[in-house]
Amino acid sequence: MAPDEVSFASEEAWHDIYTWRAGHKRAIRDPAFFQPPEGQADNLITTSNVKFHARVRGLMSHSFTEESLYEQSPIIEGHADVLIKQLWQRATSSESLETGVLVNVTDWINFFTMDVIGDLALGEAFGCLAQGEYHDWVRTLYQYLKAMTIAAAPSYWPVMRWLFEKAIPKSVKDGSKRHQQYAFDRINRRLDSKTDRQDFMTPFMKKNPNFENMSRDEILSSFSFVIVGGAETSATTMTGMFNHLAMPQNKAILNRLTMEIRSAYKKEDEITVESITRARLPYLDAVIQEGLRICHPVPSGLPRMVPPGGDEYAGIWLPEGTRLGVRIFAVNRSARYFHDPDSFVPERWLPAGERPSEFDNDNLSASKPFSVGFHSCLGKPLALLEMRLVLTRMLWAFDIKEEEGMHVHFDDFPMMMMVEKQPLMLRLSARKGVNYRAAGVNTAQ
Ligand code: HEM
């Protein structure tokens, strides 16, 4: 926290800081924190230019509508198939059939979200799932994010700029440049290919013929940020959910969720994007809401700046130029809003009558994982779909449990701007008595 910065842990502040209010000026993104990397065009994710944001968000939103998501579903389902097939083959090998297989779930979830986003934004997947290992670009992503965070620091203390710049090793700077260039090359290749492939580019470029409304440089910069924002976030929350579900003290939660899923789907190939979107799976939804509350990928918050003339936020007057934001971790873990706030309790999200009475006074709307207002998450439908699909398919096919002696806790994962996921080693056993169509090995006999 800087001396000119105010951090809110209040539901009211969500509304006051991030949404439109009659008679108030808009609090713009704090330009000290949100900057495009040096030499790059402005982009949707980091811009503090209101007009630019409105133009670019309007155009890019076409890639994220429910309709586009349905069109994109073969890509998403295809990667979910590869995820399960790879894990099923490992869990049913002759050495693992009885004991199950120890798997780093963090990696496999990351492979999934990265391949999905690569396929949707770059026109081809990274191939992480098929290879069962990180593509070099994905492996270095967190390093790149760290470099960006350190690079933003001098804007808070400009006199110390030289010191901060020196703190970034040359290898990291070079790596970041290579990283960027790789994404740019792929996006350029996708833009130059004459195809109506159902990914992010097709619906978006229909509204941007001949780059009339958004330049190639703006597209490169914006979509390379979407890859980062779109893959890291969902993967972090899913890793956190699996971490909590597999803890021995949460066995009843895991059992209830597994039972809901296995009763809803008799056959594995019934779990499609369409069915999962329509299915009534209230406990799954509760697990996801609780996962988003307690394992948020950007717990530090979303910095903004008080506009000229100053303004009032959650009943507090702040002078112009003050930095402010809702600290997602603080509000999501506040006992003011949530009973037993540090515990993973999906039941708190169930309707009155079904939830334990001690959670009756929880103020659930204090958790706004996708933010609200001008910059609310465009990828929310995709993120929710990925979480529903992966949880459902994983728990339909496997019995999971934490490995003895390998306990980790999401809350202990280091954080710099985003949570830095650590290995989550879980034992996966192929569910007995089912026939898994894609993997060729069946446990039904
Ligand atoms: C669990 C998953 C996710 C969470 C919790 C999440 C959360 C957020 C939050 C809090 C913001 C607001 C940022 C700000 O105010 O500056 C945001 C913005 C955004 N998110 Fe997500 N997100 C997730 C997944 C995704 C995915 C999968 C995509 C796309 C593939 C995506 C694309 C975006 C974009 C484009 C914006 C910028 C919107 C704007 O500035 O107008 N997000 N997200």
Short mmCIF file of N, CA and C and ligand atoms in Angstrom, two decimals, residues 18 29 34 44-45 53 57 64 117 200 226 229-230 233-234 237 292 296-297 302 304 328 369-371 374-380 382-383 386-387, ligand 1:
data_model
loop_
_atom_site.label_atom_id
_atom_site.label_comp_id
_atom_site.label_asym_id
_atom_site.label_seq_id
_atom_site.Cartn_x
_atom_site.Cartn_y
_atom_site.Cartn_z
N TYR A 18 -16.50 0.91 -9.32
CA TYR A 18 -16.36 0.29 -10.65
C TYR A 18 -17.53 0.52 -11.61
N ARG A 29 -8.91 3.43 -14.53
CA ARG A 29 -7.84 2.51 -14.11
C ARG A 29 -6.62 3.31 -13.74
N PHE A 34 -1.62 -0.13 -14.49
CA PHE A 34 -2.00 -0.73 -15.77
C PHE A 34 -1.25 -0.04 -16.90
N LEU A 44 -7.06 -3.63 -24.46
CA LEU A 44 -8.28 -3.67 -23.64
C LEU A 44 -7.98 -3.85 -22.15
N ILE A 45 -7.03 -4.71 -21.82
CA ILE A 45 -6.85 -5.11 -20.42
C ILE A 45 -6.14 -4.05 -19.59
N HIS A 53 -11.22 2.30 -24.61
CA HIS A 53 -11.80 1.12 -23.97
C HIS A 53 -13.19 0.81 -24.52
N ARG A 57 -13.71 -2.66 -26.35
CA ARG A 57 -14.56 -3.63 -25.63
C ARG A 57 -15.79 -3.98 -26.47
N PHE A 64 -17.14 -13.17 -27.20
CA PHE A 64 -17.43 -13.76 -25.89
C PHE A 64 -18.91 -13.93 -25.60
N ILE A 117 -7.32 -21.67 -24.67
CA ILE A 117 -7.18 -20.25 -25.02
C ILE A 117 -6.26 -20.07 -26.23
N PHE A 200 -12.04 -17.08 -31.36
CA PHE A 200 -12.30 -15.67 -30.99
C PHE A 200 -12.27 -14.74 -32.20
N VAL A 226 -5.33 -11.16 -23.52
CA VAL A 226 -6.47 -12.06 -23.25
C VAL A 226 -5.97 -13.48 -22.99
N GLY A 229 -4.78 -13.39 -19.35
CA GLY A 229 -5.90 -13.20 -18.42
C GLY A 229 -6.87 -14.36 -18.47
N GLY A 230 -7.01 -14.96 -19.65
CA GLY A 230 -8.02 -15.98 -19.82
C GLY A 230 -7.59 -17.37 -19.38
N THR A 233 -6.22 -17.29 -14.98
CA THR A 233 -7.29 -17.08 -14.00
C THR A 233 -8.11 -18.35 -13.74
N SER A 234 -8.67 -18.92 -14.82
CA SER A 234 -9.52 -20.11 -14.63
C SER A 234 -8.70 -21.24 -14.03
N THR A 237 -8.21 -20.80 -10.16
CA THR A 237 -9.40 -21.11 -9.35
C THR A 237 -9.67 -22.61 -9.37
N LEU A 292 -14.52 -19.59 -6.32
CA LEU A 292 -14.20 -18.24 -6.79
C LEU A 292 -14.04 -17.27 -5.62
N HIS A 296 -9.57 -16.86 -5.35
CA HIS A 296 -9.63 -15.92 -6.46
C HIS A 296 -8.24 -15.74 -7.07
N PRO A 297 -8.16 -15.71 -8.41
CA PRO A 297 -6.83 -15.64 -9.02
C PRO A 297 -6.14 -14.28 -8.90
N LEU A 302 -8.16 -4.48 -8.01
CA LEU A 302 -8.25 -3.85 -9.33
C LEU A 302 -8.13 -2.34 -9.16
N ARG A 304 -7.87 1.63 -9.18
CA ARG A 304 -8.45 2.75 -9.91
C ARG A 304 -7.95 4.05 -9.30
N ILE A 328 -9.80 -7.83 -3.24
CA ILE A 328 -10.69 -8.99 -3.37
C ILE A 328 -10.49 -9.97 -2.21
N PRO A 369 -16.57 -12.10 -8.17
CA PRO A 369 -15.31 -12.60 -8.73
C PRO A 369 -14.98 -12.04 -10.11
N PHE A 370 -16.01 -11.68 -10.87
CA PHE A 370 -15.76 -11.19 -12.23
C PHE A 370 -15.88 -9.67 -12.30
N SER A 371 -15.89 -9.02 -11.15
CA SER A 371 -16.03 -7.58 -11.03
C SER A 371 -17.38 -7.12 -11.61
N PHE A 374 -17.84 -1.15 -15.79
CA PHE A 374 -17.17 -0.88 -17.07
C PHE A 374 -16.21 -1.98 -17.51
N HIS A 375 -15.46 -2.53 -16.55
CA HIS A 375 -14.41 -3.50 -16.91
C HIS A 375 -14.76 -4.92 -16.48
N SER A 376 -16.04 -5.18 -16.23
CA SER A 376 -16.37 -6.54 -15.74
C SER A 376 -15.89 -7.57 -16.76
N CYS A 377 -15.64 -8.76 -16.27
CA CYS A 377 -14.94 -9.78 -17.07
C CYS A 377 -15.72 -10.18 -18.32
N LEU A 378 -15.08 -10.02 -19.48
CA LEU A 378 -15.73 -10.46 -20.72
C LEU A 378 -15.74 -11.98 -20.84
N GLY A 379 -14.78 -12.61 -20.20
CA GLY A 379 -14.64 -14.07 -20.35
C GLY A 379 -15.44 -14.87 -19.33
N LYS A 380 -16.32 -14.21 -18.57
CA LYS A 380 -17.06 -14.93 -17.52
C LYS A 380 -17.79 -16.19 -18.03
N LEU A 382 -17.13 -18.11 -20.54
CA LEU A 382 -16.14 -19.14 -20.88
C LEU A 382 -15.53 -19.73 -19.60
N ALA A 383 -15.19 -18.84 -18.65
CA ALA A 383 -14.57 -19.32 -17.42
C ALA A 383 -15.51 -20.27 -16.66
N GLU A 386 -15.71 -23.59 -18.52
CA GLU A 386 -14.51 -24.43 -18.33
C GLU A 386 -14.54 -25.12 -16.96
N MET A 387 -14.94 -24.35 -15.94
CA MET A 387 -14.94 -24.92 -14.59
C MET A 387 -15.99 -26.02 -14.46
C1 HEM B 1 -11.91 -17.66 -12.93
C2 HEM B 1 -11.71 -16.98 -14.03
C3 HEM B 1 -11.71 -15.49 -14.18
C4 HEM B 1 -11.81 -14.51 -13.24
C5 HEM B 1 -11.97 -14.68 -11.74
C6 HEM B 1 -11.75 -13.25 -13.93
C7 HEM B 1 -11.84 -12.02 -13.31
C8 HEM B 1 -11.78 -10.80 -13.97
C9 HEM B 1 -11.85 -9.51 -13.33
C10 HEM B 1 -11.96 -9.31 -11.82
C11 HEM B 1 -11.77 -8.56 -14.29
C12 HEM B 1 -11.78 -7.03 -14.08
C13 HEM B 1 -10.40 -6.45 -14.28
C14 HEM B 1 -10.35 -4.94 -14.02
O1 HEM B 1 -11.25 -4.38 -13.44
O2 HEM B 1 -9.38 -4.32 -14.40
C15 HEM B 1 -11.66 -9.24 -15.55
C16 HEM B 1 -11.56 -8.60 -16.77
C17 HEM B 1 -11.43 -9.27 -17.97
N1 HEM B 1 -11.43 -10.63 -18.17
FE1 HEM B 1 -11.62 -12.06 -16.74
N2 HEM B 1 -11.62 -13.48 -15.27
C18 HEM B 1 -11.59 -14.84 -15.47
C19 HEM B 1 -11.48 -15.50 -16.68
C20 HEM B 1 -11.42 -14.88 -17.91
C21 HEM B 1 -11.37 -15.57 -19.18
C22 HEM B 1 -11.44 -17.08 -19.36
C23 HEM B 1 -11.27 -14.60 -20.15
C24 HEM B 1 -11.18 -14.72 -21.65
C25 HEM B 1 -10.80 -15.69 -22.33
C26 HEM B 1 -11.27 -13.32 -19.49
C27 HEM B 1 -11.20 -12.11 -20.14
C28 HEM B 1 -11.28 -10.88 -19.52
C29 HEM B 1 -11.18 -9.62 -20.23
C30 HEM B 1 -11.01 -9.45 -21.73
C31 HEM B 1 -11.28 -8.61 -19.26
C32 HEM B 1 -11.18 -7.09 -19.48
C33 HEM B 1 -12.52 -6.45 -19.59
C34 HEM B 1 -12.42 -4.95 -19.72
O3 HEM B 1 -11.46 -4.34 -19.28
O4 HEM B 1 -13.34 -4.38 -20.30
N3 HEM B 1 -11.37 -13.52 -18.14
N4 HEM B 1 -11.68 -10.60 -15.35
#
